[in-house]
Tab-separated table of C-alpha atoms in Angstrom:
chain	number	residue	atom	x	y	z
A	855	MET	CA	-15.395	-71.698	-120.112
A	856	ALA	CA	-11.842	-71.261	-118.837
A	857	GLU	CA	-9.145	-71.258	-121.505
A	858	GLN	CA	-7.678	-74.543	-122.575
A	859	GLY	CA	-4.687	-75.541	-120.479
A	860	VAL	CA	-6.139	-74.240	-117.191
A	861	ASP	CA	-7.051	-76.978	-114.722
A	862	PRO	CA	-9.466	-75.356	-112.240
A	863	ILE	CA	-9.411	-78.296	-109.839
A	864	ALA	CA	-5.647	-78.470	-109.370
A	865	PRO	CA	-3.207	-76.072	-107.667
A	866	PRO	CA	-2.528	-73.239	-108.003
A	867	PHE	CA	-5.851	-72.354	-109.653
A	868	LEU	CA	-7.809	-74.385	-107.100
A	869	HIS	CA	-6.079	-72.444	-104.321
A	870	LEU	CA	-7.068	-69.146	-105.926
A	871	LEU	CA	-10.683	-70.230	-106.337
A	872	SER	CA	-10.831	-71.615	-102.786
A	873	ALA	CA	-9.394	-68.395	-101.354
A	874	PHE	CA	-11.965	-66.334	-103.255
A	875	LEU	CA	-14.830	-68.484	-101.971
A	876	ALA	CA	-13.486	-68.221	-98.410
A	877	MET	CA	-13.253	-64.428	-98.828
A	878	GLU	CA	-9.549	-64.252	-98.037
A	879	SER	CA	-7.851	-60.852	-98.179
A	880	THR	CA	-7.450	-59.192	-101.564
A	881	GLN	CA	-3.681	-59.284	-101.050
A	882	CYS	CA	-3.892	-63.063	-100.639
A	883	LEU	CA	-5.917	-63.359	-103.861
A	884	VAL	CA	-3.459	-61.225	-105.832
A	885	SER	CA	-0.554	-63.275	-104.485
A	886	LEU	CA	-2.246	-66.523	-105.572
A	887	ALA	CA	-3.118	-64.990	-108.952
A	888	ARG	CA	0.576	-64.247	-109.501
A	889	ALA	CA	1.406	-67.832	-108.599
A	890	CYS	CA	-1.069	-69.037	-111.219
A	891	GLY	CA	0.709	-66.964	-113.872
A	892	GLY	CA	4.236	-67.933	-112.883
A	893	GLY	CA	4.936	-64.559	-111.287
A	894	SER	CA	2.611	-62.287	-113.242
A	895	ILE	CA	-1.139	-62.009	-113.683
A	896	THR	CA	-1.477	-63.164	-117.276
A	897	GLU	CA	-4.485	-62.922	-119.548
A	898	GLU	CA	-5.094	-66.611	-118.932
A	899	VAL	CA	-5.245	-66.004	-115.176
A	900	GLN	CA	-7.550	-63.017	-115.644
A	901	ARG	CA	-9.850	-65.130	-117.792
A	902	PHE	CA	-9.945	-67.790	-115.089
A	903	ILE	CA	-10.835	-65.165	-112.452
A	904	TRP	CA	-13.570	-63.767	-114.680
A	905	ASP	CA	-15.082	-67.146	-115.588
A	906	ASN	CA	-14.894	-68.866	-112.208
A	907	CYS	CA	-15.009	-66.063	-109.617
A	908	ILE	CA	-16.429	-62.732	-110.762
A	909	CYS	CA	-19.144	-64.146	-113.032
A	910	LYS	CA	-20.534	-66.235	-110.184
A	911	VAL	CA	-20.627	-63.606	-107.468
A	912	GLU	CA	-23.736	-63.603	-105.298
A	913	LYS	CA	-25.176	-60.420	-103.832
A	914	SER	CA	-23.407	-60.569	-100.473
A	915	HIS	CA	-20.015	-60.982	-102.206
A	916	VAL	CA	-20.302	-57.855	-104.379
A	917	PRO	CA	-18.476	-55.415	-102.024
A	918	TYR	CA	-15.729	-57.994	-101.554
A	919	SER	CA	-15.466	-58.598	-105.310
A	920	LYS	CA	-15.240	-54.857	-105.937
A	921	SER	CA	-12.281	-54.586	-103.546
A	922	PHE	CA	-10.619	-57.563	-105.202
A	923	LEU	CA	-11.068	-56.141	-108.701
A	924	LYS	CA	-9.652	-52.791	-107.637
A	925	LYS	CA	-6.565	-54.486	-106.191
A	926	LEU	CA	-6.248	-56.796	-109.196
A	927	ILE	CA	-6.510	-54.022	-111.795
A	928	ASN	CA	-3.997	-51.845	-109.928
A	929	GLU	CA	-1.586	-54.781	-109.759
A	930	ILE	CA	-1.841	-55.527	-113.495
A	931	GLU	CA	-1.550	-51.870	-114.500
A	932	SER	CA	1.467	-51.279	-112.239
A	933	ALA	CA	3.193	-54.149	-114.062
A	934	HIS	CA	2.274	-52.537	-117.428
A	935	GLY	CA	0.009	-55.438	-118.311
A	936	ASP	CA	-3.251	-55.498	-120.237
A	937	VAL	CA	-6.477	-55.786	-118.235
A	938	LEU	CA	-9.398	-57.730	-119.675
A	939	ASP	CA	-12.211	-55.434	-120.842
A	940	GLU	CA	-14.683	-57.532	-118.846
A	941	LEU	CA	-12.832	-56.785	-115.604
A	942	TYR	CA	-12.808	-53.036	-116.292
A	943	GLU	CA	-16.501	-53.049	-117.161
A	944	GLN	CA	-17.471	-55.079	-114.091
A	945	TYR	CA	-15.484	-52.805	-111.794
A	946	ALA	CA	-17.225	-49.760	-113.256
A	947	SER	CA	-20.574	-51.463	-112.657
A	948	TYR	CA	-19.626	-52.132	-109.036
A	949	MET	CA	-18.607	-48.488	-108.577
A	950	ILE	CA	-22.066	-47.365	-109.650
A	951	SER	CA	-24.056	-49.945	-107.668
A	952	LEU	CA	-22.063	-49.478	-104.456
A	953	LYS	CA	-21.566	-45.738	-104.470
A	954	ASP	CA	-23.986	-45.205	-101.560
A	955	GLY	CA	-22.658	-48.128	-99.512
A	956	SER	CA	-26.166	-49.487	-98.923
A	957	LEU	CA	-25.404	-53.008	-100.106
A	958	VAL	CA	-22.541	-53.350	-97.638
A	959	LYS	CA	-24.797	-52.342	-94.736
A	960	GLU	CA	-27.618	-54.666	-95.741
A	961	ASN	CA	-25.404	-57.752	-96.000
A	962	SER	CA	-23.527	-58.133	-92.718
A	963	ARG	CA	-23.836	-61.901	-93.208
A	964	VAL	CA	-22.137	-63.556	-96.147
A	965	LEU	CA	-21.887	-67.075	-97.512
A	966	LYS	CA	-18.324	-68.349	-97.280
A	967	TRP	CA	-17.054	-71.693	-98.526
A	968	ILE	CA	-14.357	-73.375	-96.440
A	969	SER	CA	-12.671	-75.875	-98.756
A	970	PHE	CA	-10.550	-78.578	-97.152
A	971	LEU	CA	-8.061	-79.704	-99.809
A	972	PHE	CA	-6.518	-83.140	-99.343
A	973	SER	CA	-3.084	-83.815	-100.831
A	974	PRO	CA	-2.429	-87.054	-102.801
A	975	GLY	CA	-0.726	-88.495	-99.717
A	976	CYS	CA	-4.047	-88.347	-97.841
A	977	PHE	CA	-5.945	-90.481	-100.341
A	978	LYS	CA	-6.086	-93.525	-98.043
A	979	VAL	CA	-7.328	-91.519	-95.050
A	980	PRO	CA	-11.014	-92.476	-94.496
A	981	SER	CA	-12.088	-88.818	-94.318
A	982	CYS	CA	-10.623	-88.014	-97.742
A	983	PRO	CA	-13.359	-87.748	-100.414
A	984	LYS	CA	-12.735	-89.220	-103.854
A	985	SER	CA	-12.689	-85.660	-105.197
A	986	MET	CA	-9.834	-84.867	-102.742
A	987	ARG	CA	-11.737	-81.848	-101.440
A	988	LEU	CA	-14.495	-81.160	-98.950
A	989	ALA	CA	-16.234	-77.786	-99.300
A	990	VAL	CA	-18.424	-76.500	-96.472
A	991	PRO	CA	-20.785	-73.551	-97.100
A	992	LEU	CA	-21.257	-71.352	-94.037
A	993	HIS	CA	-23.249	-68.215	-93.389
A	994	CYS	CA	-20.894	-65.985	-91.417
A	995	SER	CA	-20.745	-62.484	-90.008
A	996	LEU	CA	-18.529	-59.663	-91.210
A	997	ASN	CA	-19.003	-57.802	-87.925
A	998	MET	CA	-16.863	-59.855	-85.528
A	999	LEU	CA	-15.681	-56.684	-83.768
A	1000	GLU	CA	-19.257	-55.509	-83.222
A	1001	GLY	CA	-20.308	-58.387	-80.963
A	1002	ASP	CA	-21.340	-60.937	-83.577
A	1003	THR	CA	-18.556	-63.315	-82.530
A	1004	GLY	CA	-20.681	-66.477	-82.557
A	1005	CYS	CA	-21.255	-66.133	-86.292
A	1006	SER	CA	-17.569	-65.738	-87.152
A	1007	ILE	CA	-15.065	-68.424	-88.124
A	1008	TRP	CA	-12.342	-68.540	-85.488
A	1009	PRO	CA	-8.853	-70.021	-86.057
A	1010	SER	CA	-9.319	-72.739	-83.433
A	1011	SER	CA	-12.445	-74.029	-85.184
A	1012	LEU	CA	-10.401	-74.344	-88.384
A	1013	PHE	CA	-7.664	-76.162	-86.438
A	1014	LEU	CA	-10.120	-78.493	-84.712
A	1015	SER	CA	-11.776	-79.235	-88.072
A	1016	GLU	CA	-8.403	-80.104	-89.627
A	1017	PHE	CA	-7.639	-82.250	-86.586
A	1018	ILE	CA	-10.898	-84.187	-86.948
A	1019	LEU	CA	-10.410	-84.735	-90.685
A	1020	SER	CA	-6.764	-85.762	-90.145
A	1021	HIS	CA	-7.609	-88.308	-87.415
A	1022	PRO	CA	-11.070	-89.635	-88.321
A	1023	GLU	CA	-10.495	-92.892	-86.455
A	1024	MET	CA	-10.581	-90.958	-83.167
A	1025	PHE	CA	-14.128	-89.709	-83.796
A	1026	SER	CA	-15.768	-92.324	-85.985
A	1027	ASN	CA	-18.634	-94.106	-84.197
A	1028	LYS	CA	-18.239	-91.816	-81.185
A	1029	SER	CA	-20.910	-89.705	-79.541
A	1030	CYS	CA	-19.668	-86.087	-79.590
A	1031	PHE	CA	-20.778	-82.923	-77.787
A	1032	GLU	CA	-19.426	-79.468	-78.687
A	1033	VAL	CA	-19.623	-76.436	-76.387
A	1034	GLY	CA	-19.858	-73.038	-78.070
A	1035	SER	CA	-20.418	-74.396	-81.572
A	1036	GLY	CA	-20.629	-71.030	-83.358
A	1037	VAL	CA	-21.184	-71.482	-87.100
A	1038	GLY	CA	-21.221	-75.305	-86.791
A	1039	LEU	CA	-18.067	-76.072	-88.790
A	1040	VAL	CA	-16.660	-78.559	-86.264
A	1041	GLY	CA	-19.962	-80.437	-86.108
A	1042	ILE	CA	-20.135	-80.696	-89.901
A	1043	CYS	CA	-16.638	-82.209	-89.943
A	1044	LEU	CA	-17.644	-84.663	-87.204
A	1045	ALA	CA	-20.575	-85.750	-89.360
A	1046	HIS	CA	-18.238	-86.195	-92.316
A	1047	VAL	CA	-16.006	-88.631	-90.377
A	1048	LYS	CA	-19.152	-90.516	-89.286
A	1049	ALA	CA	-19.333	-89.786	-85.595
A	1050	SER	CA	-22.286	-91.801	-84.262
A	1051	LYS	CA	-23.988	-88.715	-82.862
A	1052	VAL	CA	-23.209	-85.011	-82.711
A	1053	ILE	CA	-24.705	-82.521	-80.260
A	1054	LEU	CA	-23.888	-78.885	-81.009
A	1055	SER	CA	-24.614	-76.284	-78.340
A	1056	GLU	CA	-24.771	-72.503	-78.418
A	1057	GLY	CA	-25.873	-69.930	-75.832
A	1058	ASP	CA	-26.601	-67.019	-78.150
A	1059	PRO	CA	-30.004	-67.183	-79.915
A	1060	SER	CA	-28.775	-65.372	-83.033
A	1061	SER	CA	-25.758	-67.667	-83.362
A	1062	LEU	CA	-27.958	-70.714	-82.780
A	1063	ALA	CA	-30.326	-69.684	-85.589
A	1064	ASN	CA	-27.374	-69.097	-87.907
A	1065	MET	CA	-25.897	-72.497	-87.006
A	1066	LYS	CA	-29.194	-74.218	-87.829
A	1067	LEU	CA	-29.129	-72.541	-91.222
A	1068	ASN	CA	-25.600	-73.794	-91.829
A	1069	LEU	CA	-26.585	-77.346	-90.913
A	1070	GLU	CA	-29.434	-77.056	-93.402
A	1071	LEU	CA	-27.042	-75.830	-96.108
A	1072	ASN	CA	-24.921	-78.907	-95.488
A	1073	GLN	CA	-27.882	-81.334	-95.547
A	1074	LEU	CA	-27.648	-81.890	-91.778
A	1075	ASN	CA	-31.111	-80.712	-90.793
A	1076	LYS	CA	-32.253	-83.880	-89.017
A	1077	GLY	CA	-32.705	-83.902	-85.269
A	1078	MET	CA	-32.629	-80.145	-84.771
A	1079	ASP	CA	-34.713	-78.471	-82.100
A	1080	ASP	CA	-37.295	-76.167	-83.667
A	1081	PRO	CA	-35.793	-76.070	-87.168
A	1082	GLY	CA	-38.476	-73.633	-88.344
A	1083	SER	CA	-38.960	-72.905	-92.019
A	1084	ILE	CA	-35.370	-72.795	-93.211
A	1085	ASN	CA	-35.125	-73.445	-96.937
A	1086	GLN	CA	-32.277	-74.524	-99.158
A	1087	ASP	CA	-30.241	-71.533	-100.350
A	1088	PRO	CA	-30.785	-71.087	-104.117
A	1089	ASN	CA	-27.207	-69.878	-104.478
A	1090	LEU	CA	-25.977	-73.422	-103.870
A	1091	GLU	CA	-26.756	-74.365	-107.452
A	1092	MET	CA	-23.181	-73.943	-108.638
A	1093	THR	CA	-20.504	-75.955	-110.404
A	1094	LEU	CA	-16.967	-75.047	-109.371
A	1095	TRP	CA	-18.359	-73.033	-106.478
A	1096	GLN	CA	-19.842	-76.049	-104.823
A	1097	LEU	CA	-16.763	-78.332	-104.990
A	1098	GLU	CA	-19.091	-80.959	-103.640
A	1099	ALA	CA	-17.948	-83.919	-101.595
A	1100	ASP	CA	-18.828	-87.351	-102.907
A	1101	SER	CA	-20.202	-88.834	-99.699
A	1102	LYS	CA	-23.464	-88.479	-97.826
A	1103	PHE	CA	-23.789	-87.663	-94.151
A	1104	GLU	CA	-25.324	-90.408	-92.033
A	1105	THR	CA	-24.645	-88.949	-88.588
A	1106	GLN	CA	-27.492	-87.728	-86.431
A	1107	VAL	CA	-26.749	-84.076	-85.697
A	1108	LYS	CA	-28.683	-82.064	-83.151
A	1109	CYS	CA	-28.227	-78.494	-81.951
A	1110	ILE	CA	-29.404	-77.171	-78.603
A	1111	PHE	CA	-29.612	-73.864	-76.773
A	1112	LEU	CA	-27.161	-74.021	-73.861
A	1113	ARG	CA	-26.034	-71.228	-71.582
A	1114	TRP	CA	-23.192	-72.465	-69.440
A	1115	GLU	CA	-24.238	-70.501	-66.355
A	1116	SER	CA	-27.731	-71.993	-66.247
A	1117	ALA	CA	-27.171	-75.541	-67.521
A	1118	GLU	CA	-28.740	-78.164	-65.246
A	1119	GLU	CA	-26.441	-80.961	-64.072
A	1120	ASN	CA	-29.011	-83.740	-64.453
A	1121	GLU	CA	-29.842	-82.595	-67.970
A	1122	LEU	CA	-26.185	-82.465	-69.046
A	1123	GLN	CA	-25.668	-85.974	-67.666
A	1124	ASN	CA	-28.350	-87.287	-70.023
A	1125	PHE	CA	-26.088	-86.746	-73.033
A	1126	MET	CA	-23.200	-88.984	-71.877
A	1127	PRO	CA	-20.883	-88.154	-74.811
A	1128	ASP	CA	-17.685	-90.050	-75.531
A	1129	ILE	CA	-15.957	-86.865	-76.691
A	1130	ILE	CA	-16.466	-83.208	-75.786
A	1131	LEU	CA	-15.041	-80.511	-78.044
A	1132	GLY	CA	-14.572	-76.767	-77.868
A	1133	ALA	CA	-12.858	-74.191	-80.089
A	1134	ASP	CA	-11.713	-70.799	-78.800
A	1135	VAL	CA	-13.874	-71.052	-75.689
A	1136	ILE	CA	-11.106	-69.897	-73.296
A	1137	TYR	CA	-11.431	-66.146	-73.746
A	1138	ASN	CA	-13.607	-64.560	-71.049
A	1139	PRO	CA	-12.497	-64.954	-67.408
A	1140	LEU	CA	-16.062	-64.372	-66.221
A	1141	CYS	CA	-17.316	-67.349	-68.253
A	1142	LEU	CA	-14.560	-69.784	-67.253
A	1143	PRO	CA	-16.123	-71.050	-63.979
A	1144	HIS	CA	-19.323	-71.896	-65.855
A	1145	LEU	CA	-17.415	-73.525	-68.725
A	1146	ILE	CA	-15.380	-75.669	-66.327
A	1147	ARG	CA	-18.548	-76.719	-64.489
A	1148	VAL	CA	-20.151	-77.857	-67.762
A	1149	LEU	CA	-17.006	-79.728	-68.824
A	1150	ALA	CA	-16.664	-81.378	-65.409
A	1151	ILE	CA	-20.243	-82.655	-65.541
A	1152	LEU	CA	-19.896	-83.991	-69.087
A	1153	LEU	CA	-16.576	-85.675	-68.235
A	1154	ASN	CA	-17.861	-87.184	-64.979
A	1155	ARG	CA	-20.007	-90.007	-66.286
A	1156	ASN	CA	-20.353	-92.155	-63.176
A	1157	LYS	CA	-20.372	-89.713	-60.273
A	1158	SER	CA	-22.355	-86.702	-59.163
A	1159	SER	CA	-20.473	-83.507	-59.828
A	1160	SER	CA	-18.959	-81.588	-56.918
A	1161	TYR	CA	-20.616	-78.441	-58.240
A	1162	PRO	CA	-23.915	-77.390	-56.605
A	1163	GLN	CA	-27.100	-77.924	-58.611
A	1164	GLN	CA	-28.391	-74.798	-60.300
A	1165	ASP	CA	-31.714	-73.384	-59.100
A	1166	ASN	CA	-32.543	-71.631	-62.377
A	1167	HIS	CA	-34.935	-73.773	-64.385
A	1168	SER	CA	-35.655	-71.173	-67.072
A	1169	HIS	CA	-33.401	-72.741	-69.708
A	1170	ASP	CA	-34.447	-76.335	-70.335
A	1171	LEU	CA	-32.130	-78.496	-72.410
A	1172	SER	CA	-33.427	-81.041	-74.878
A	1173	ARG	CA	-33.290	-84.344	-73.076
A	1174	ASP	CA	-31.354	-87.043	-74.823
A	1175	ASP	CA	-32.116	-90.384	-73.213
A	1176	THR	CA	-31.516	-92.580	-76.235
A	1177	ASP	CA	-28.542	-93.518	-78.351
A	1178	GLY	CA	-26.031	-92.066	-75.881
A	1179	GLY	CA	-22.320	-92.694	-75.687
A	1180	ASP	CA	-20.543	-95.875	-74.773
A	1181	LYS	CA	-21.234	-96.211	-71.063
A	1182	ASN	CA	-17.998	-98.182	-70.566
A	1183	SER	CA	-15.678	-95.659	-72.210
A	1184	VAL	CA	-13.886	-92.831	-70.448
A	1185	PRO	CA	-14.952	-89.473	-71.875
A	1186	VAL	CA	-12.330	-86.970	-73.005
A	1187	ALA	CA	-12.486	-83.343	-74.080
A	1188	TYR	CA	-10.485	-81.767	-76.904
A	1189	ILE	CA	-10.163	-78.008	-76.543
A	1190	ALA	CA	-8.393	-75.970	-79.227
A	1191	SER	CA	-7.484	-72.419	-78.299
A	1192	VAL	CA	-5.332	-69.441	-79.161
A	1193	ILE	CA	-3.814	-68.263	-75.889
A	1194	ARG	CA	-4.383	-64.529	-76.203
A	1195	ASN	CA	-4.017	-63.726	-72.521
A	1196	ALA	CA	-1.728	-65.757	-70.243
A	1197	GLU	CA	-3.595	-64.690	-67.097
A	1198	THR	CA	-6.905	-65.904	-68.523
A	1199	PHE	CA	-5.380	-69.227	-69.537
A	1200	ASN	CA	-3.795	-69.696	-66.105
A	1201	CYS	CA	-7.203	-69.044	-64.569
A	1202	PHE	CA	-8.608	-71.810	-66.784
A	1203	LEU	CA	-5.884	-74.222	-65.627
A	1204	SER	CA	-6.492	-73.344	-61.962
A	1205	LEU	CA	-10.237	-73.861	-62.238
A	1206	ALA	CA	-9.720	-77.165	-64.066
A	1207	LYS	CA	-7.447	-78.400	-61.278
A	1208	GLU	CA	-10.017	-77.442	-58.647
A	1209	ALA	CA	-12.608	-79.454	-60.588
A	1210	ASN	CA	-10.323	-82.523	-60.652
A	1211	LEU	CA	-9.706	-82.232	-64.386
A	1212	ASP	CA	-6.358	-83.152	-65.919
A	1213	VAL	CA	-5.202	-80.845	-68.727
A	1214	ASN	CA	-2.597	-82.000	-71.245
A	1215	ASP	CA	-1.123	-80.225	-74.262
A	1216	LEU	CA	-1.220	-82.526	-77.306
A	1217	THR	CA	-0.382	-79.942	-79.964
A	1218	GLU	CA	2.908	-81.530	-80.990
A	1219	GLN	CA	1.600	-85.088	-80.705
A	1220	TYR	CA	-1.402	-84.691	-83.003
A	1221	LYS	CA	-0.494	-82.234	-85.739
A	1222	PRO	CA	-3.241	-82.067	-88.370
A	1223	PHE	CA	-2.739	-82.174	-92.118
A	1224	ASP	CA	-2.443	-78.829	-93.867
A	1225	LEU	CA	-5.893	-78.924	-95.462
A	1226	LEU	CA	-6.203	-75.151	-95.910
A	1227	PRO	CA	-3.026	-74.292	-97.876
A	1228	TYR	CA	-4.642	-71.299	-99.579
A	1229	MET	CA	-5.823	-69.605	-96.359
A	1230	GLN	CA	-3.151	-67.044	-95.533
A	1231	SER	CA	-5.291	-65.512	-92.771
A	1232	TYR	CA	-5.101	-68.749	-90.788
A	1233	ASP	CA	-1.958	-69.403	-88.755
A	1234	ARG	CA	-2.271	-72.849	-87.203
A	1235	SER	CA	0.983	-72.344	-85.283
A	1236	THR	CA	-0.878	-70.008	-82.893
A	1237	VAL	CA	-3.403	-72.684	-81.891
A	1238	ARG	CA	-2.842	-75.137	-79.041
A	1239	LEU	CA	-4.704	-78.420	-78.605
A	1240	PHE	CA	-5.516	-79.606	-75.084
A	1241	THR	CA	-7.218	-82.668	-73.691
A	1242	LEU	CA	-9.218	-82.622	-70.490
A	1243	SER	CA	-10.152	-85.729	-68.542
A	1244	ASN	CA	-11.503	-86.532	-65.110
A	1245	SER	CA	-8.609	-87.206	-62.709
A	1246	CYS	CA	-10.951	-89.174	-60.395
A	1247	LYS	CA	-11.569	-92.109	-62.753
């Protein structure tokens, strides 16, 4: 047990634990450890790290934990402090077990926990759990630069998740459709705020399989296409690691295989969502015409799209003829994006205009709560929030 006087569910110790579970940088962890000790990494802080982080490491976290311990021990020693024997011994054990690097290669996917921490001022917000925290386990990739982008957590998905949790009234009882859902974080947050229905779409088979696993981990396995034999991860049997929310999901969540370039217009029109969402989907100029076509169809509820019907019937979507959106409402899309290339973004705006879509920047109007105060790798100031709507209403 942690030493008396340490409250593991209150800042700054909760921030340290949350950062460790989210696999933040070792520098971030050391910085938070100093904050816990009032400027130095005390024995009490070391004991907390040992009891609540290192002792509960799962296999895929071992290389990360080794790097953290190395940084932590160097920090304590440079300040002429005393390092706990347990930390020395564990680091030595890691050195032996990881000397050939095989474990790092075998575990390109890791289980991260994204913990949304609500401040006391958020207590009356409907999305705020009684525990004041919502922790989402996600299987993610460590190889984002090697093409496994769909299994990575992008900053705009964090922003869009904060936005949903900060403004639950905008999504509650709404039928939602996400393009490029990746790891499924946005969809899980939509389920938490009780959207009436959530359709998550992904065009990469590997990312789709990973997303289904994440929905299963978060008890959102109903309504999935071909769920297969995914089982509950045994590593979820944790105490502080789980930081469980005290509400149950009631939203019907479904994930589908959807390649933008081959999506059929009549099949997309079957979904009739109230809200369309997308996070960091404005990145590849070659994909933008297909993305805009999909958005235009989903936003054009009453009219046939101006885009020609696709002839490729090889990718059949799951038809969704029941429990659709409110036929009398006007659909809207929320797109969160980091503008990494101005030319690419201008191409997006030009294509949207040609498709009779109005684009508005709502970043300043709808600022989300800071629900990830421990996540130093996430800079929400770089993310912009846009709405898209059909200009021919």
